[in-house]
Structure formats: structure tokens, C-alpha cells
Coordinates of C-alpha atoms in Angstrom, one line a residue:
Chain A
M1 CA 12.8 33.9 1.6
A2 CA 14.9 32.1 4.2
K3 CA 19.1 32.7 3.8
I4 CA 20.4 29.6 3.0
T5 CA 23.2 29.7 5.8
E6 CA 26.1 27.4 6.2
K7 CA 25.1 25.8 9.1
T8 CA 21.7 25.2 7.2
R9 CA 23.3 23.4 4.8
N10 CA 25.0 20.9 6.9
E11 CA 21.8 20.8 9.1
V12 CA 20.4 18.6 5.7
R13 CA 22.7 17.1 4.3
E14 CA 23.0 15.1 7.4
I15 CA 19.2 15.0 8.0
V16 CA 19.4 13.3 4.2
F17 CA 22.2 11.4 4.4
A18 CA 20.6 9.9 8.0
F19 CA 17.5 9.8 6.3
F20 CA 18.2 7.4 3.2
A21 CA 21.1 5.5 5.4
E22 CA 18.4 4.1 8.3
E23 CA 15.4 3.9 5.5
C24 CA 17.1 2.0 2.9
E25 CA 19.3 0.0 6.0
A26 CA 22.3 1.1 3.7
E27 CA 25.9 2.1 4.9
L28 CA 26.4 5.9 5.5
S29 CA 29.6 6.0 4.7
K30 CA 28.8 4.4 1.1
I31 CA 26.1 7.0 0.8
T32 CA 27.5 10.2 -1.7
D33 CA 25.8 12.6 -3.6
N34 CA 26.0 10.7 -6.6
T35 CA 24.1 7.8 -5.3
N36 CA 21.4 7.1 -7.0
I37 CA 18.1 7.4 -5.0
I38 CA 16.1 4.5 -6.2
R39 CA 18.4 2.6 -8.5
D40 CA 21.3 2.2 -5.6
L41 CA 19.0 2.9 -2.7
D42 CA 15.8 1.4 -3.8
G43 CA 13.9 4.4 -2.8
D44 CA 10.8 6.0 -3.1
S45 CA 8.4 8.7 -3.4
L46 CA 7.0 8.0 0.2
M47 CA 10.6 8.5 0.9
F48 CA 10.8 11.8 -1.0
L49 CA 7.3 13.2 0.9
E50 CA 8.3 12.3 4.6
L51 CA 11.2 13.8 3.8
I52 CA 10.1 17.0 2.7
E53 CA 7.4 16.7 5.5
I54 CA 10.1 16.8 8.1
F55 CA 11.9 19.6 6.0
K56 CA 8.5 21.5 6.8
K57 CA 8.6 20.7 10.1
K58 CA 12.2 21.6 11.0
Y59 CA 12.1 24.6 9.6
N60 CA 8.3 25.4 9.4
L61 CA 8.0 26.4 5.5
D62 CA 5.5 27.3 4.0
I63 CA 4.8 25.0 0.8
E64 CA 2.8 22.9 -0.5
L65 CA 3.7 19.3 -1.5
K66 CA 1.8 19.8 -5.3
T67 CA 4.2 23.3 -5.7
I68 CA 7.2 21.4 -4.5
G69 CA 5.6 18.1 -7.5
K70 CA 5.3 20.4 -10.1
Y71 CA 9.0 21.6 -9.7
A72 CA 9.9 18.2 -9.6
V73 CA 8.4 17.6 -13.1
K74 CA 11.0 19.6 -14.6
H75 CA 13.3 19.4 -12.4
P76 CA 13.8 15.5 -12.4
V77 CA 15.9 13.8 -8.5
D78 CA 18.2 11.1 -9.4
T79 CA 21.0 11.6 -7.3
I80 CA 21.7 12.0 -3.3
G81 CA 23.2 15.5 -4.5
Q82 CA 20.3 16.3 -6.2
L83 CA 17.9 16.0 -3.4
I84 CA 19.6 17.8 -1.4
E85 CA 20.3 20.5 -3.5
M86 CA 15.9 20.9 -4.0
Q87 CA 15.6 21.1 -0.4
M88 CA 17.8 24.0 -0.6
L89 CA 15.5 25.6 -2.9
I90 CA 12.9 24.6 -1.5
I91 CA 13.9 25.6 2.1
E92 CA 14.7 29.3 0.7
H93 CA 12.0 29.7 -1.6
E94 CA 8.2 27.8 -0.2
N95 CA 5.7 28.8 -2.2
R96 CA 7.6 30.8 -4.6
L97 CA 9.8 27.6 -6.2
L98 CA 7.9 27.8 -9.5
E99 CA 9.1 31.6 -10.0
L100 CA 12.1 29.9 -9.7
D101 CA 11.3 28.6 -13.7
K102 CA 10.1 32.4 -15.0
Chain B
M1 CA 6.3 -4.4 23.2
A2 CA 5.3 -7.7 24.3
E3 CA 2.4 -5.4 26.8
D4 CA 1.3 -3.5 23.0
K5 CA -1.9 -4.6 21.8
I6 CA -1.5 -5.7 18.2
A7 CA -2.9 -6.0 15.3
F8 CA -2.1 -8.3 12.1
V9 CA -2.8 -6.4 9.3
F10 CA -3.2 -8.4 5.9
P11 CA -1.7 -6.8 2.5
A12 CA -2.9 -6.9 -1.0
F13 CA -1.1 -9.0 -3.9
I14 CA 1.8 -7.1 -5.0
S15 CA 3.8 -9.4 -8.1
D16 CA 7.2 -8.3 -6.1
Y17 CA 9.3 -10.2 -3.5
R18 CA 12.1 -8.2 -3.2
D19 CA 11.5 -7.0 0.3
D20 CA 9.8 -11.0 1.2
P21 CA 11.4 -11.0 5.2
S22 CA 10.7 -14.9 5.1
G23 CA 13.6 -15.6 4.0
G24 CA 15.4 -15.8 7.1
I25 CA 12.8 -18.1 8.5
P26 CA 14.1 -21.8 8.1
S27 CA 10.2 -22.6 9.8
F28 CA 8.5 -20.1 7.0
G29 CA 9.4 -22.6 3.9
P30 CA 7.7 -25.7 5.5
V31 CA 4.4 -24.0 6.3
F32 CA 4.2 -21.8 3.1
Q33 CA 4.6 -24.7 0.9
S34 CA 1.8 -26.9 2.9
Y35 CA -0.3 -24.4 2.2
L36 CA 1.1 -24.5 -1.6
A37 CA 0.8 -28.0 -1.5
R38 CA -3.3 -27.6 -0.3
A39 CA -4.6 -25.0 -2.4
A40 CA -2.7 -26.6 -5.8
S41 CA -5.0 -29.8 -5.1
F42 CA -7.9 -27.9 -4.1
I43 CA -8.2 -25.3 -7.0
D44 CA -4.9 -25.0 -9.2
Q45 CA -1.9 -27.2 -9.8
E46 CA 0.2 -24.7 -11.4
L47 CA 0.5 -23.2 -7.8
L48 CA 2.9 -26.0 -7.0
A49 CA 5.4 -24.5 -10.2
F50 CA 5.6 -21.5 -8.0
H51 CA 8.9 -19.5 -6.7
P52 CA 8.9 -16.1 -5.6
E53 CA 11.9 -15.2 -7.9
S54 CA 11.5 -14.7 -11.7
N55 CA 8.2 -16.6 -11.9
P56 CA 5.4 -15.5 -14.7
M57 CA 2.8 -16.7 -12.3
L58 CA 3.0 -13.1 -10.1
Q59 CA 2.0 -11.3 -13.3
D60 CA -1.2 -13.2 -13.5
E61 CA -3.9 -11.2 -11.6
L62 CA -5.5 -14.7 -10.1
R63 CA -2.9 -16.8 -9.5
N64 CA -1.2 -14.1 -7.7
Q65 CA -3.9 -13.2 -5.4
Y66 CA -3.7 -17.0 -3.9
I67 CA -0.1 -16.5 -3.6
S68 CA -0.6 -13.6 -1.5
Y69 CA -3.4 -14.9 0.6
I70 CA -1.1 -18.5 0.6
Y71 CA 1.8 -16.3 2.0
S72 CA -0.3 -14.1 4.3
C73 CA -2.2 -17.3 6.0
S74 CA 1.4 -18.9 6.8
C75 CA 2.9 -16.3 7.7
A76 CA -0.1 -15.7 10.5
D77 CA -0.3 -19.4 10.8
L78 CA 3.6 -19.2 11.8
L79 CA 3.0 -16.2 14.3
Q80 CA -0.1 -17.8 16.1
K81 CA 2.0 -20.4 16.7
S82 CA 4.3 -18.7 17.9
G83 CA 2.2 -17.6 20.7
I84 CA 1.6 -14.1 19.4
R85 CA -2.2 -13.2 18.9
P86 CA -3.3 -10.1 17.6
E87 CA -6.4 -8.0 19.1
I88 CA -7.7 -7.0 16.0
T89 CA -7.1 -7.8 12.3
A90 CA -7.7 -6.0 9.3
G91 CA -7.8 -6.8 5.4
Y92 CA -6.5 -4.3 3.0
S93 CA -8.9 -5.0 -0.3
M94 CA -8.3 -8.8 -0.8
G95 CA -6.5 -9.0 2.4
I96 CA -9.8 -9.9 4.1
Y97 CA -9.8 -13.1 2.7
A98 CA -6.7 -13.5 4.6
S99 CA -8.5 -12.2 7.4
L100 CA -11.6 -14.4 7.9
C101 CA -9.1 -17.3 7.2
F102 CA -7.1 -16.8 10.6
S103 CA -10.2 -15.2 12.4
G104 CA -11.8 -18.9 11.8
S105 CA -14.9 -17.1 9.7
I106 CA -13.6 -19.4 6.8
T107 CA -11.6 -22.7 5.7
F108 CA -8.0 -21.7 4.0
E109 CA -9.9 -23.4 1.0
T110 CA -13.0 -21.6 1.1
G111 CA -11.3 -18.3 1.2
L112 CA -9.3 -19.9 -2.4
L113 CA -13.2 -20.7 -3.0
F114 CA -14.2 -16.6 -3.0
I115 CA -11.1 -15.6 -4.9
N116 CA -12.1 -17.6 -8.2
K117 CA -15.0 -17.1 -7.8
A118 CA -14.9 -13.6 -7.5
Y119 CA -12.1 -13.4 -10.4
E120 CA -14.4 -15.2 -12.2
A121 CA -17.6 -13.1 -11.6
I122 CA -15.9 -10.2 -13.0
R123 CA -14.4 -11.9 -16.5
Q124 CA -18.0 -12.4 -17.1
T125 CA -20.1 -9.2 -15.8
L126 CA -17.3 -6.9 -17.1
P127 CA -17.7 -4.9 -19.9
N128 CA -15.3 -5.9 -22.4
T129 CA -13.2 -2.3 -22.3
Y130 CA -9.8 -2.3 -20.7
Y131 CA -9.5 -1.3 -17.1
A132 CA -6.6 -0.2 -14.5
M133 CA -5.9 1.2 -11.6
G134 CA -3.9 3.8 -10.3
G135 CA -2.1 5.1 -7.0
V136 CA -1.0 9.2 -6.9
I137 CA 1.1 10.6 -4.5
G138 CA 1.3 14.1 -3.2
L139 CA -2.1 15.2 -4.5
K140 CA -5.1 16.1 -2.0
E141 CA -8.5 14.4 -2.6
E142 CA -9.9 17.6 -4.0
D143 CA -7.1 18.3 -6.4
I144 CA -7.5 14.4 -7.5
K145 CA -11.3 15.8 -8.0
E146 CA -11.1 18.6 -9.7
I147 CA -7.9 16.8 -12.4
A148 CA -10.9 14.4 -12.7
S149 CA -13.5 17.1 -13.2
Q150 CA -11.4 19.4 -15.5
H151 CA -10.5 16.9 -18.3
N152 CA -13.8 15.2 -17.9
L153 CA -12.7 12.1 -16.2
D154 CA -14.5 9.1 -15.8
L155 CA -12.9 7.5 -12.8
M156 CA -13.2 6.6 -8.7
I157 CA -11.2 7.1 -5.5
V158 CA -11.4 3.6 -4.6
N159 CA -9.0 4.0 -1.5
R160 CA -7.4 6.9 0.8
N161 CA -4.0 5.0 1.8
S162 CA -3.6 8.7 3.9
D163 CA -4.3 12.6 3.2
Y164 CA -1.8 12.1 0.2
S165 CA -1.7 9.2 -0.9
F166 CA -4.8 7.1 -2.9
I167 CA -6.0 4.6 -4.9
V168 CA -8.2 5.4 -8.2
A169 CA -10.5 2.5 -11.2
G170 CA -11.7 3.2 -13.8
S171 CA -11.1 2.7 -17.8
S172 CA -7.5 2.5 -18.7
F173 CA -7.2 5.2 -20.9
H174 CA -9.2 7.7 -17.9
V175 CA -6.8 6.3 -15.9
N176 CA -3.7 6.9 -17.3
V177 CA -4.4 10.1 -18.7
F178 CA -5.3 11.5 -15.7
L179 CA -1.9 9.6 -14.2
L180 CA -0.3 11.7 -16.9
K181 CA -2.6 14.7 -15.5
A182 CA -1.8 14.4 -12.1
R183 CA 1.8 15.3 -12.5
E184 CA 1.6 17.6 -14.2
E185 CA -0.6 19.1 -11.3
G186 CA 2.2 18.4 -9.3
A187 CA 1.6 14.8 -7.5
L188 CA 5.3 13.7 -6.7
N189 CA 4.5 10.4 -8.2
S190 CA 1.4 8.7 -9.9
K191 CA 1.7 5.0 -11.5
S192 CA -0.1 2.4 -12.8
L193 CA -0.9 -0.7 -10.4
G194 CA -0.5 -3.1 -13.2
V195 CA -3.9 -4.7 -13.2
T196 CA -6.5 -5.1 -15.8
I197 CA -9.8 -5.0 -13.3
P198 CA -11.3 -1.5 -11.5
Y199 CA -11.6 -3.3 -7.7
H200 CA -13.1 -1.4 -5.3
S201 CA -15.0 1.1 -8.4
N202 CA -19.3 0.5 -8.8
L203 CA -18.2 -0.9 -12.5
L204 CA -17.9 -4.1 -10.0
A205 CA -21.7 -4.5 -8.8
E206 CA -22.7 -6.6 -11.1
A207 CA -20.3 -9.0 -10.6
A208 CA -20.7 -8.9 -6.6
K209 CA -24.1 -10.0 -7.5
V210 CA -22.5 -12.8 -8.8
L211 CA -20.5 -14.1 -6.3
S212 CA -22.8 -13.5 -3.7
A213 CA -24.9 -16.8 -4.8
T214 CA -21.1 -18.6 -3.6
V215 CA -20.6 -16.3 -0.6
F216 CA -24.1 -17.0 0.7
S217 CA -24.0 -20.5 -0.1
S218 CA -20.5 -21.3 1.4
D219 CA -20.0 -22.4 5.4
V220 CA -19.3 -19.2 6.3
K221 CA -18.6 -18.4 10.8
A222 CA -18.8 -16.0 13.0
P223 CA -15.3 -14.5 13.2
E224 CA -13.5 -15.8 16.7
L225 CA -11.4 -12.6 16.6
P226 CA -12.3 -8.8 15.9
I227 CA -12.2 -7.7 12.5
I228 CA -12.4 -4.5 11.2
S229 CA -14.2 -3.4 7.8
V230 CA -12.0 -1.5 5.8
L231 CA -15.0 0.0 4.4
N232 CA -16.8 1.4 7.2
Q233 CA -14.7 0.9 10.4
D234 CA -16.9 -1.0 11.9
L235 CA -16.4 -4.5 13.6
I236 CA -17.2 -8.0 11.3
T237 CA -18.6 -10.2 14.5
D238 CA -20.8 -12.3 12.8
A239 CA -21.2 -14.5 10.0
G240 CA -23.9 -12.5 8.2
R241 CA -21.5 -9.4 8.3
A242 CA -18.4 -11.2 6.8
R243 CA -20.8 -12.6 4.4
N244 CA -21.9 -9.2 3.6
E245 CA -18.3 -7.7 4.0
V246 CA -16.8 -10.0 0.8
V247 CA -19.6 -8.8 -1.4
N248 CA -19.3 -5.6 -0.8
N249 CA -16.0 -5.2 -0.6
I250 CA -15.5 -6.0 -4.9
F251 CA -17.2 -3.0 -6.1
N252 CA -17.0 -0.1 -2.8
P253 CA -14.5 2.4 -1.8
F254 CA -12.3 1.4 1.2
N255 CA -10.4 4.0 3.5
W256 CA -7.2 2.2 4.7
Q257 CA -6.6 5.7 6.8
A258 CA -9.4 5.7 8.6
T259 CA -9.3 1.8 9.7
Q260 CA -5.8 2.1 10.5
M261 CA -7.1 5.6 12.6
Q262 CA -9.6 3.4 14.2
M263 CA -7.5 0.0 14.9
C264 CA -5.2 3.0 17.0
R265 CA -8.5 4.3 18.4
S266 CA -9.4 1.2 20.4
G267 CA -6.1 1.1 21.4
I268 CA -3.7 -1.1 18.8
R269 CA -0.3 0.5 19.4
L270 CA 1.4 -1.9 17.3
F271 CA 1.1 -3.8 13.7
T272 CA 2.4 -6.2 11.6
E273 CA 1.7 -6.8 8.2
C274 CA 1.4 -10.6 7.5
G275 CA 2.8 -10.1 3.9
P276 CA 5.9 -9.9 1.4
S277 CA 5.5 -6.6 1.2
Q278 CA 6.1 -3.5 3.3
S279 CA 3.9 -1.5 1.8
L280 CA 1.4 -0.6 4.8
R281 CA 4.1 -0.1 7.2
K282 CA 5.6 2.7 4.9
N283 CA 2.4 3.8 4.1
S284 CA 1.6 4.2 7.9
R285 CA 4.5 6.7 8.8
F286 CA 2.0 9.0 6.9
I287 CA -0.9 7.9 9.3
P288 CA -0.5 10.5 12.3
D289 CA -0.6 9.0 16.1
C290 CA -1.4 5.8 14.5
G291 CA 1.4 3.2 16.5
R292 CA 4.0 1.4 15.3
F293 CA 4.9 -1.0 12.5
V294 CA 7.2 -4.2 13.3
N295 CA 7.9 -6.9 10.9
W296 CA 6.0 -9.7 11.5
N297 CA 10.0 -11.9 11.5
S298 CA 11.2 -10.0 14.0
L299 CA 7.9 -11.2 16.3
L300 CA 9.4 -14.9 15.1
S301 CA 12.5 -14.4 16.9
Q302 CA 11.9 -12.9 19.5

């Protein structure tokens, strides 16, 4: 289990914000934790998949996509803030993510 | 970028033109309207009423295919007139018709005829049941097969977009159950494609036989530009192969991932999607070491 430091948290936030600003051609300054990914940014699941791949590589994560998918069914992500929180949990718990629901 | 070998890829039909990149290209409208008028005169007068914003025609599975074909032909035509010549072309699903037309294998009108006859043949031969197609993202091929097997679902994987993106087809009941189960089993997304025909599945084998009568009696030439088959990644180099591709495309699964990878292995580093969406560009990020996409409108403005 990885320990989430303030540095990691800031890195993740920075990557997520920059990612959506570029992919969705949105102004970085207008994206907030409350921005709705689908409604406000026209985001999609391919973007979510790409972000997961970015974090898997960056933090050398051992996690199967379907584990994340199962978790997301019970904990849907609508906003940028929720997405960041989920990424933190993925980094922290990797393939043990589903144990959080037990 | 000018030195990169480029491929034109022609997408399938879509019903959402929100990403349409033609808006900032004044020369696109007249070309599109010209093709639209030819299509209206040849196959369906109603096409003249088409407008990309809030048009019910996009919910009509046949007319939607005409519109996508017209759009793709217009787009490729503009690129060619701007001096951009691809090394190779490929057609994703029904994109084969625009690919053949652009490559000089068939006329614009013959492409419309094939679309029309394929649709008629499908409606004529498909058993009277409801069908559907669905897309699933985030599961591997073996996961999909296991879900189908566990729940006795009779469906086919009809396209592999990437290692984690697949299209399935079958009866609508089986496809819809699968899409629900796929989410439960960890798919990041699973959704119906909103069509009532199970394209690229063996359910359309009879339709392909009927279509072949039209295809084999029509004027089809050897492509002047290489076309890569999405069915087996071979080059379509003569009229016989072009005809076979049209017929086989209806009822056989295809592999877009393998097709794009094969183009990359042959030296293609740049792709442009000749259509109103960016679905192939978005998908390409999950095909490793496989060149990059540029919007067709940005090529025109260079």
C-alpha cells in the first residue's frame, strides 16, 4: 500500500487538470473540483482509460482495469474532484481497491 | 510533418455531429452540397433536406449511412484538391465504400448503390428478431468471452478497436444483457451503439449472398491507391479483391487495431480521419507506437 504524500496529491491534481484542459480544449483556469466531466467538458470513458494508463505508468501500479471498473460501478465519478479522489485511492490501494467496500 | 507518410481513414456512420471539424472550412459546404445533390438525384431525394444540426435523418440507419459516405467523399476530395495524397486508405466498417470511391475503384454513385443494396439485402434476409450492437471499454477479449459464456449469451465480438475496446453484435436481448453484465464485471463503459442491424456478424451471411449479385454485376476497378483490408489486413489491389471486400465486410468481424498497426509497420506515421467525428483519433491513443492523427481541416489550412 503506497502512502499518499502531499507531493503525490499535488502531482495527481496537476496531471488531471492539465489532461482535461488539453483533451477537452478547455481553459485550465475554468476547471475546478466541481467541474462535471461529461456535462461541462464533454469527457468520455476513453479519457478515463487514458488517465488510468498515465497513472499506472507513472506510479508503476499493479491494478487491473476491471478492478477499477467494478469500483466505479459502486462509486460513480461525475466531477474532476471525485476523479482525483478515485485516482488517489487507486494509487494507494492498487488491486486491493475493492477491499475498501468490505 | 510534410515528410510523413499519411493514410486517409474513413470512419463508420455516426449520429452526432458535435465534433464536426468542417465548420471553419468555407470550401467544405459547396463540395458537400454538390455531393449531396448528386446523391439525392441518384438514390434518395429526401437527402436534400439534410442539415447536420438536429436532423432526424441521422436517426435513420440507411440515410445516416448515405450522409456519412457523402461527408467522407467530400472531405477526401477537398484534401486531394489541396495536394494531399495518401499512401494508403482504410475504411472502418462502412467506411469501405468511401475508401473504394476515393481510390477510384468505384464511382460515387456505385458506392451509394452498394450502401442501398446492402441495407435492402439485410432487411430482406435477416430473421424477424431485434438486433443490436454494443461497445465495451475496459475489458479484455477473454473477459468478454467469459461473460458471454457464463450467461449463455449468443453474441459475437465483431471488432477489436484496441486491447481494451471491443464491439459486439447479436440479438438485442443478448447484447443488452451483456452490456449490463460487462459493467458489473468491471467494464469502464458499455453502451448500445443505437443500431438495429448486427453488422459484421455471421447473422448477415445470407444478406451478403444477396448483395453479391449487385457487387459482382457492377463496375468495380482495381484501386489506384492501396487500400488495406480491415478484415485480414491484406492489400486490396485488384477488382476481384475489392468486390470480395465489399461482400465479406457485411458479415465478417474486422480488426481495426491490427489494421492501424499494419499501416504503421508499412511506414505510415500520420493519419487523418475523413469524417465528422474524431472517434478513430481518440481510439488510436490505445494502439501503441502507432503514429498520430491530425484533423483533416488542419491539413487544409497548411
